Amino acid sequence: MGLALLGLIWLITFVSTYFFVAKTWWLPPGAAEAAGFIDHQFALTFVLMGIIFVAAQLSLGYFAWRYREHASAAPAQYSHGNGRLEIVWTVLTAILFIGLNLMGSRVWASQRFDPPAADAVKVEVTGMQFAWYFRYPGPDGHFAPTSVKLMDPSAGGEAALGIVTSDPDAKDDIVTGTMYLPVDREIDVSLRSVDVIHSFFVPSLRFKQDTVPGLNIHMHFRPTVIGEYEIACAELCGLGHYKMHGMVHVVSQEDFDKWLAAREAEKQ
Amino acid sequence: MATPATIHAHAPQGFIRKYIFSLDHKVIGMQYFFLALTAVFVGMFLSLLMRIHMVWPAAVLPLVGEIKPETYLSLLTMHGTIMVFFVLTTAPQGGFGNYFLPIQIGAPDMAFPVLNMLSFWTTFVAFVVIIAAFFVTGGAPLHGWTGYPPLSAVQSAGPGEGLGADLWITSIAIFCIASLMGALNFITTTLDLRAKGMSLMRMPLTVWSWFITAILGLLAFGVLLSAGILLLMDRNLGTSFYVPLIVVNGQVLGHKGGSPLLWQHLFWFFGHPEVYIAILPGMGVTSQILSTFSRKPIFGYKAMVYAMLSIGLFGFMVWGHHMFMSGMSPYSAFAFSILTMCIGVPSAIKTFNWLGTMHKGRIRFQTPMLYAIGFVSLFVSGGLSGPFLAQPVLDIQLHDTYFVVGHFHLIMGVAAIFGIFAATYYWFPKMFGRMMNETLGRIHFFITLAGTYAIFMPMHYLGMAGQTRRYSQFTEVAYQAKLIPLQTFITYAAIITISAQLIFVINLFWSMFKGPKASDNPWQSTTLEWTTATPPPHDNFGGVTPVVNHGPYEYAVPGAPRDYVMQTDPVSASAH
């Protein structure tokens, strides 16, 4: 029985570890500035936890087999433990866990506490059951106010967001269903929701933030690789949660300017 | 005033007083156990339907028909709620705690037998109410077991958010009241009814775990109860605790100024301690069984007690780690993150001590021991994904993905279930007077352990690849569609593992009536429940009051006549 347990526990350990180490399934390639650090921190945590995982599981299986009761087994040792070992173990784990944690806090801080760069591209992200809308402030750099009373989700676009069209800032506000971002520019994103909580999750950009009705949450990030990336809603928001999908197109500055100018022209 | 001793001078005779509205903690414990057993099969059946729907959405199932996306979300909500409340909270604490805490401390009953009966029947009502949610117009709610408003607070937010959601939150509120009554009883009993010589540091670790769990319950369920009442008011009385000015389905709702984050704070203030409410009794029973079947004292008894106490304490300071992505102040993430890492330390100590207990033991592999070892394995696997999620920067990628689903299922779901299985196989002889079948027990164990890993380990891979949870279909997002083969594998593993649970049910009921008769102490264990008759008499010790002379885990004592010294053995039985 001890051998069977050892076999199963070791097998589970090797198979589980294999798929992690082989990276059969892994984080999608990162396409934003933060990805470098996040992926490094992930890999570091993975290696450290992986060592503990393998060591603990292998010992568990080994002890089960090694100390099984059989005719010639040594008598059990009468021991209530070892105070010094307990202290060593406690201190080591505390240093490891807390150290890991402190290392991880830098990127978190920079995305949230530092103000965005002065030339950051402003985009407003709005979640609603079950679509994402993106608003660009246009040449004036100002978003027009919105009003709940004007919101008409079934109409889509500007009407869905309830933009106060009489406001002068509204003239050049662009609303789209696909997010366009210039590469290597800082993006100053403000996130809102009109109904329930959604979560704006772009795995490739290592970006996730809940959008909460009543809050306007500011974050900033910098996409670094041109490409098309999928948005998946990550907070249960109702029947169509699984369909609340969108795209981010990270393009060159030139293409971005062209795209924005075309939208402005369409609007006028 | 009637003390438990006088109440129990004579056992009640009629069927109703003896088995239905019983004041006997042992009967009440069994009532909780069978309630949880019913609930776990309901919960497991729901998960089976979910797994099938995710990978074969067009499947038409016998009796159930085709599962629609909204049904999927109802299944998910009810699966989580039923499992967390009516299984993971009910079986380890209400079931085994009720039955064995008084016996293990040498008491004739709980301190408040009537309150004990009330708390069971209140739990039963809560269960009936939540099951009723399936059968009302609109069906069960779709907002998930965490019930985040505004989704959970607004009737028009989706199907099931009408009467179904009212029943859901009402059931939880009733459950909270029941748990508060139970918690009071457990705490008072542990503090006041210990037999002579049963000092705190001689209590079995199971008793410590139930005691600490009761304290957590007392502090946590009160908060959830209040939160639930506020949610009911938002839903039905037009208040705005959780709901700001919003537009749902093109309608401006009458709410104004509420905070969706308030619910999350209150819910997780309960929700995180709840994780420990589910797992602490499992830690207790694992410690008890590892020591008994390794024939060796527990490694670091005091360290185990302090570890559980600090887990309980830290458990109340980490709720914000569920909210890193919620829009909560990012500064507070630092505090919650550090404190969460701190809670990993006592958890690591426990693992170390379990391994230390087996080290240089003389291990017997009866089924309870297999499950205790399985518990340690799952606790390690589920625990080590914690330090990923506790780091806000990594949580950016992993929050609300299958990585989280894999993490909490391993640690608070299946590890706790393994604790329940271990406890069932271990205490069944005492409760029912017969032994369970070892062969069936072993088959059940090996399939369940392998199956559990086959189900939940791949979820970590899915989560890293960005698979979001609570999606009824993965076809709408291209990168997620690529992960469907792995999801299909998980569904097959789930079907096999769930089917294997029938082995347990057959073993349980067959052994109850046909198993070989159990002796008073079949495992050669040391704690007080093994000193009394099998099954224990109405007053637990047949008119005798036990006197405790030894610590709980005196195995392999040098110079003792046999390889274990029971807690009630005379002092001369051992040098200690």
Short mmCIF file of C-alpha atoms in Angstrom, two decimals, chain A residues 1-5 8-9 12 15-20 25-28 37-39 41-42 45-47 49-50 52-57 59-60 63-65 67-82 85-86 89-91 93-94 96-98 100-109 111-113 129-130 148-149 151-153 193-197 199 201-215 217 230-245, chain B residues 69-70 73 76-77 142-144 148-151 156-159 244-250 252 260-261 264 294-301 303 324-327 330-331 333-334 337-338 341-342 344-345 348-349 351-353 355-356 358-365 370 373 376-378 380-381 384 387-388 390-401 403 442 445-446 449-450 453 457 460-462 464-466 468-480 483 486 553-558 576:
data_model
loop_
_atom_site.label_atom_id
_atom_site.label_comp_id
_atom_site.label_asym_id
_atom_site.label_seq_id
_atom_site.Cartn_x
_atom_site.Cartn_y
_atom_site.Cartn_z
CA MET A 1 0.00 0.00 0.00
CA GLY A 2 2.90 2.32 0.84
CA LEU A 3 4.42 1.60 -2.55
CA ALA A 4 1.14 2.25 -4.35
CA LEU A 5 0.82 5.58 -2.59
CA LEU A 8 0.62 7.61 -7.37
CA ILE A 9 1.87 10.70 -5.55
CA ILE A 12 1.00 13.06 -10.06
CA VAL A 15 3.03 14.78 -14.68
CA SER A 16 1.87 18.08 -13.14
CA THR A 17 5.37 19.49 -13.14
CA TYR A 18 6.08 18.32 -16.68
CA PHE A 19 3.32 20.44 -18.19
CA PHE A 20 4.44 23.49 -16.25
CA TRP A 25 0.07 25.91 -21.70
CA TRP A 26 1.55 29.17 -20.59
CA LEU A 27 0.93 32.88 -20.43
CA PRO A 28 0.35 34.30 -23.92
CA PHE A 37 8.50 42.25 -15.10
CA ILE A 38 5.26 40.35 -14.53
CA ASP A 39 6.47 37.34 -16.49
CA GLN A 41 8.06 37.55 -11.29
CA PHE A 42 5.72 34.77 -12.39
CA THR A 45 7.46 32.45 -8.07
CA PHE A 46 6.90 29.40 -10.20
CA VAL A 47 10.44 28.10 -9.68
CA MET A 49 6.90 27.19 -5.39
CA GLY A 50 7.76 24.40 -7.81
CA ILE A 52 8.63 23.29 -2.55
CA PHE A 53 5.86 21.42 -4.39
CA VAL A 54 8.17 18.73 -5.70
CA ALA A 55 10.11 18.42 -2.41
CA ALA A 56 6.97 18.16 -0.28
CA GLN A 57 5.15 15.70 -2.55
CA SER A 59 8.87 13.34 0.68
CA LEU A 60 5.22 12.57 1.38
CA PHE A 63 7.79 8.65 3.88
CA ALA A 64 4.60 6.68 3.22
CA TRP A 65 6.63 3.89 1.69
CA TYR A 67 8.00 4.10 7.19
CA ARG A 68 5.22 1.62 6.37
CA GLU A 69 4.51 -1.00 9.00
CA HIS A 70 5.95 -4.40 8.16
CA ALA A 71 7.47 -7.30 10.07
CA SER A 72 11.02 -5.96 10.18
CA ALA A 73 10.11 -2.27 10.45
CA ALA A 74 11.86 -0.29 13.16
CA PRO A 75 9.65 0.75 16.08
CA ALA A 76 8.13 4.20 15.78
CA GLN A 77 10.18 6.96 17.29
CA TYR A 78 8.71 8.54 20.44
CA SER A 79 9.20 12.21 19.70
CA HIS A 80 6.99 15.25 20.17
CA GLY A 81 8.86 17.31 17.61
CA ASN A 82 11.78 19.63 17.47
CA LEU A 85 13.47 22.94 13.44
CA GLU A 86 10.06 24.61 13.84
CA TRP A 89 11.19 26.43 9.12
CA THR A 90 9.02 29.35 10.20
CA VAL A 91 11.69 31.96 9.61
CA THR A 93 9.11 30.47 4.95
CA ALA A 94 8.43 33.96 6.26
CA LEU A 96 10.66 33.59 1.27
CA PHE A 97 6.99 34.58 1.14
CA ILE A 98 7.38 38.16 2.28
CA LEU A 100 8.64 37.50 -2.97
CA ASN A 101 5.83 39.83 -2.15
CA LEU A 102 7.97 42.91 -1.75
CA MET A 103 9.71 42.24 -5.05
CA GLY A 104 6.40 42.18 -6.84
CA SER A 105 5.14 45.51 -5.63
CA ARG A 106 7.15 47.82 -7.91
CA VAL A 107 5.22 47.36 -11.13
CA TRP A 108 1.95 47.44 -9.27
CA ALA A 109 2.92 50.81 -7.84
CA GLN A 111 0.97 51.52 -13.02
CA ARG A 112 -1.26 52.90 -10.32
CA PHE A 113 0.44 55.60 -8.28
CA GLN A 129 -24.16 44.16 -20.82
CA PHE A 130 -22.59 42.75 -23.09
CA VAL A 148 -27.47 58.28 -17.44
CA LYS A 149 -30.77 59.63 -18.74
CA MET A 151 -28.09 56.22 -22.32
CA ASP A 152 -29.64 53.94 -24.89
CA PRO A 153 -27.65 50.70 -25.08
CA SER A 193 -19.44 50.64 -16.35
CA VAL A 194 -23.03 51.68 -16.87
CA ASP A 195 -24.85 48.68 -15.38
CA VAL A 196 -23.15 45.87 -13.48
CA ILE A 197 -19.51 45.07 -12.77
CA SER A 199 -13.71 43.33 -15.97
CA PHE A 201 -9.02 41.75 -19.36
CA VAL A 202 -6.45 41.71 -22.15
CA PRO A 203 -4.18 38.76 -21.41
CA SER A 204 -1.51 39.71 -23.93
CA LEU A 205 -1.20 43.20 -22.50
CA ARG A 206 -1.08 41.82 -18.93
CA PHE A 207 -3.94 44.11 -18.11
CA LYS A 208 -7.02 43.50 -16.04
CA GLN A 209 -9.24 45.91 -14.16
CA ASP A 210 -12.84 45.63 -13.04
CA THR A 211 -15.13 48.31 -14.36
CA VAL A 212 -17.47 49.34 -11.58
CA PRO A 213 -20.65 51.38 -11.94
CA GLY A 214 -20.24 54.61 -10.02
CA LEU A 215 -16.44 54.59 -10.24
CA ILE A 217 -10.85 54.10 -12.49
CA GLU A 230 -8.45 39.80 -27.56
CA ILE A 231 -10.43 41.29 -24.70
CA ALA A 232 -12.39 38.91 -22.50
CA CYS A 233 -14.76 40.05 -19.78
CA ALA A 234 -13.42 38.60 -16.54
CA GLU A 235 -16.20 39.43 -14.09
CA LEU A 236 -19.50 37.57 -14.24
CA CYS A 237 -21.92 40.15 -15.63
CA GLY A 238 -24.97 38.10 -16.62
CA LEU A 239 -26.29 35.94 -19.39
CA GLY A 240 -23.94 37.14 -22.13
CA HIS A 241 -20.78 37.23 -20.01
CA TYR A 242 -19.06 34.64 -22.21
CA LYS A 243 -19.86 36.68 -25.31
CA MET A 244 -18.56 40.00 -23.97
CA HIS A 245 -15.60 39.94 -26.22
CA PRO B 69 -26.39 29.49 -20.97
CA GLU B 70 -28.60 30.95 -18.24
CA LEU B 73 -24.96 30.21 -14.66
CA LEU B 76 -22.66 27.48 -11.15
CA THR B 77 -24.26 29.71 -8.53
CA LEU B 142 -27.12 33.47 -12.08
CA HIS B 143 -24.90 35.86 -10.11
CA GLY B 144 -22.40 33.29 -8.81
CA TYR B 148 -21.72 40.71 -6.56
CA PRO B 149 -24.19 43.59 -6.84
CA PRO B 150 -25.46 45.31 -8.91
CA LEU B 151 -25.97 42.00 -10.78
CA SER B 156 -33.92 42.97 -14.30
CA ALA B 157 -30.20 42.14 -14.53
CA GLY B 158 -30.87 38.65 -15.82
CA PRO B 159 -32.96 35.50 -15.54
CA PRO B 244 -25.33 53.42 -7.63
CA LEU B 245 -27.19 55.21 -10.41
CA ILE B 246 -27.20 52.66 -13.23
CA VAL B 247 -28.95 51.79 -16.45
CA VAL B 248 -30.00 48.18 -17.00
CA ASN B 249 -31.73 47.09 -20.20
CA GLY B 250 -32.14 50.75 -21.18
CA VAL B 252 -32.66 54.04 -15.45
CA PRO B 260 -20.86 47.85 -5.22
CA LEU B 261 -17.53 47.53 -3.41
CA GLN B 264 -17.40 42.87 -1.71
CA SER B 294 1.85 6.49 12.11
CA ARG B 295 1.78 5.19 15.72
CA LYS B 296 3.74 8.26 16.70
CA PRO B 297 2.97 11.44 18.66
CA ILE B 298 2.00 14.41 16.53
CA PHE B 299 5.10 16.39 15.58
CA GLY B 300 4.98 19.78 17.32
CA TYR B 301 1.62 19.73 19.08
CA ALA B 303 3.23 24.56 17.04
CA PHE B 324 -7.05 43.42 -6.08
CA MET B 325 -8.82 44.00 -9.40
CA SER B 326 -12.00 45.43 -7.94
CA GLY B 327 -11.16 49.12 -8.01
CA PRO B 330 -4.41 50.05 -4.85
CA TYR B 331 -2.50 51.10 -1.72
CA ALA B 333 -3.37 45.90 -1.91
CA PHE B 334 0.09 46.07 -0.32
CA SER B 337 -0.87 41.08 0.04
CA ILE B 338 1.75 41.03 2.83
CA MET B 341 1.80 35.91 2.50
CA CYS B 342 2.02 35.80 6.30
CA GLY B 344 1.21 31.00 4.28
CA VAL B 345 3.71 30.62 7.09
CA ALA B 348 3.69 25.69 5.85
CA ILE B 349 4.39 24.84 9.50
CA THR B 351 2.65 20.68 6.41
CA PHE B 352 6.13 20.38 7.87
CA ASN B 353 4.71 18.91 11.08
CA LEU B 355 5.58 15.17 7.35
CA GLY B 356 7.48 15.15 10.65
CA MET B 358 5.08 10.37 9.47
CA HIS B 359 8.87 10.48 9.59
CA LYS B 360 10.19 7.50 11.58
CA GLY B 361 6.69 6.28 12.26
CA ARG B 362 5.29 2.81 11.69
CA ILE B 363 2.56 3.58 9.25
CA ARG B 364 -0.65 1.56 8.93
CA PHE B 365 -2.54 2.10 5.72
CA LEU B 370 -4.95 7.13 2.97
CA ILE B 373 -2.18 11.54 3.37
CA VAL B 376 -1.68 16.65 2.93
CA SER B 377 -0.89 16.20 -0.75
CA LEU B 378 -3.86 18.33 -1.82
CA VAL B 380 0.37 21.33 -0.48
CA SER B 381 -0.76 21.53 -4.11
CA LEU B 384 1.35 26.62 -3.23
CA PRO B 387 1.60 32.83 -3.22
CA PHE B 388 0.94 33.45 -6.94
CA ALA B 390 -1.41 36.78 -3.24
CA GLN B 391 0.86 38.97 -5.36
CA PRO B 392 -1.21 41.73 -6.92
CA VAL B 393 0.98 41.91 -10.04
CA LEU B 394 0.45 38.23 -10.77
CA ASP B 395 -3.19 38.49 -9.84
CA ILE B 396 -3.56 40.89 -12.77
CA GLN B 397 -3.14 37.89 -15.04
CA LEU B 398 -4.67 35.18 -12.87
CA HIS B 399 -7.66 36.80 -11.14
CA ASP B 400 -11.00 35.33 -12.23
CA THR B 401 -9.32 32.72 -14.41
CA PHE B 403 -6.08 29.26 -12.09
CA ARG B 442 -8.96 1.86 -1.04
CA PHE B 445 -9.37 6.60 -2.48
CA PHE B 446 -7.08 5.88 -5.41
CA LEU B 449 -7.07 11.19 -5.59
CA ALA B 450 -5.97 10.58 -9.18
CA TYR B 453 -5.64 15.95 -9.74
CA MET B 457 -4.34 20.55 -11.96
CA HIS B 460 -4.01 25.97 -13.50
CA TYR B 461 -2.71 25.60 -17.05
CA LEU B 462 -5.98 26.96 -18.42
CA MET B 464 -2.25 30.81 -17.11
CA ALA B 465 -3.36 30.73 -20.73
CA GLY B 466 -6.06 33.25 -19.81
CA THR B 468 -11.72 33.20 -17.75
CA ARG B 469 -14.08 31.52 -15.30
CA ARG B 470 -17.88 31.47 -15.37
CA TYR B 471 -18.06 31.25 -19.18
CA SER B 472 -20.80 28.95 -20.36
CA GLN B 473 -19.06 28.63 -23.75
CA PHE B 474 -15.49 29.09 -24.84
CA THR B 475 -16.26 29.48 -28.52
CA GLU B 476 -16.66 33.26 -28.55
CA VAL B 477 -13.06 34.13 -27.73
CA ALA B 478 -10.53 32.73 -30.20
CA TYR B 479 -7.65 32.10 -27.81
CA GLN B 480 -10.02 30.36 -25.40
CA LEU B 483 -8.22 25.43 -24.90
CA LEU B 486 -8.09 20.49 -22.24
CA TYR B 553 -1.22 11.54 21.04
CA GLU B 554 0.85 9.25 23.25
CA TYR B 555 1.98 6.57 20.81
CA ALA B 556 5.13 4.45 20.97
CA VAL B 557 5.68 5.53 24.56
CA PRO B 558 8.88 3.87 25.85
CA HIS B 576 4.91 11.19 30.96
#
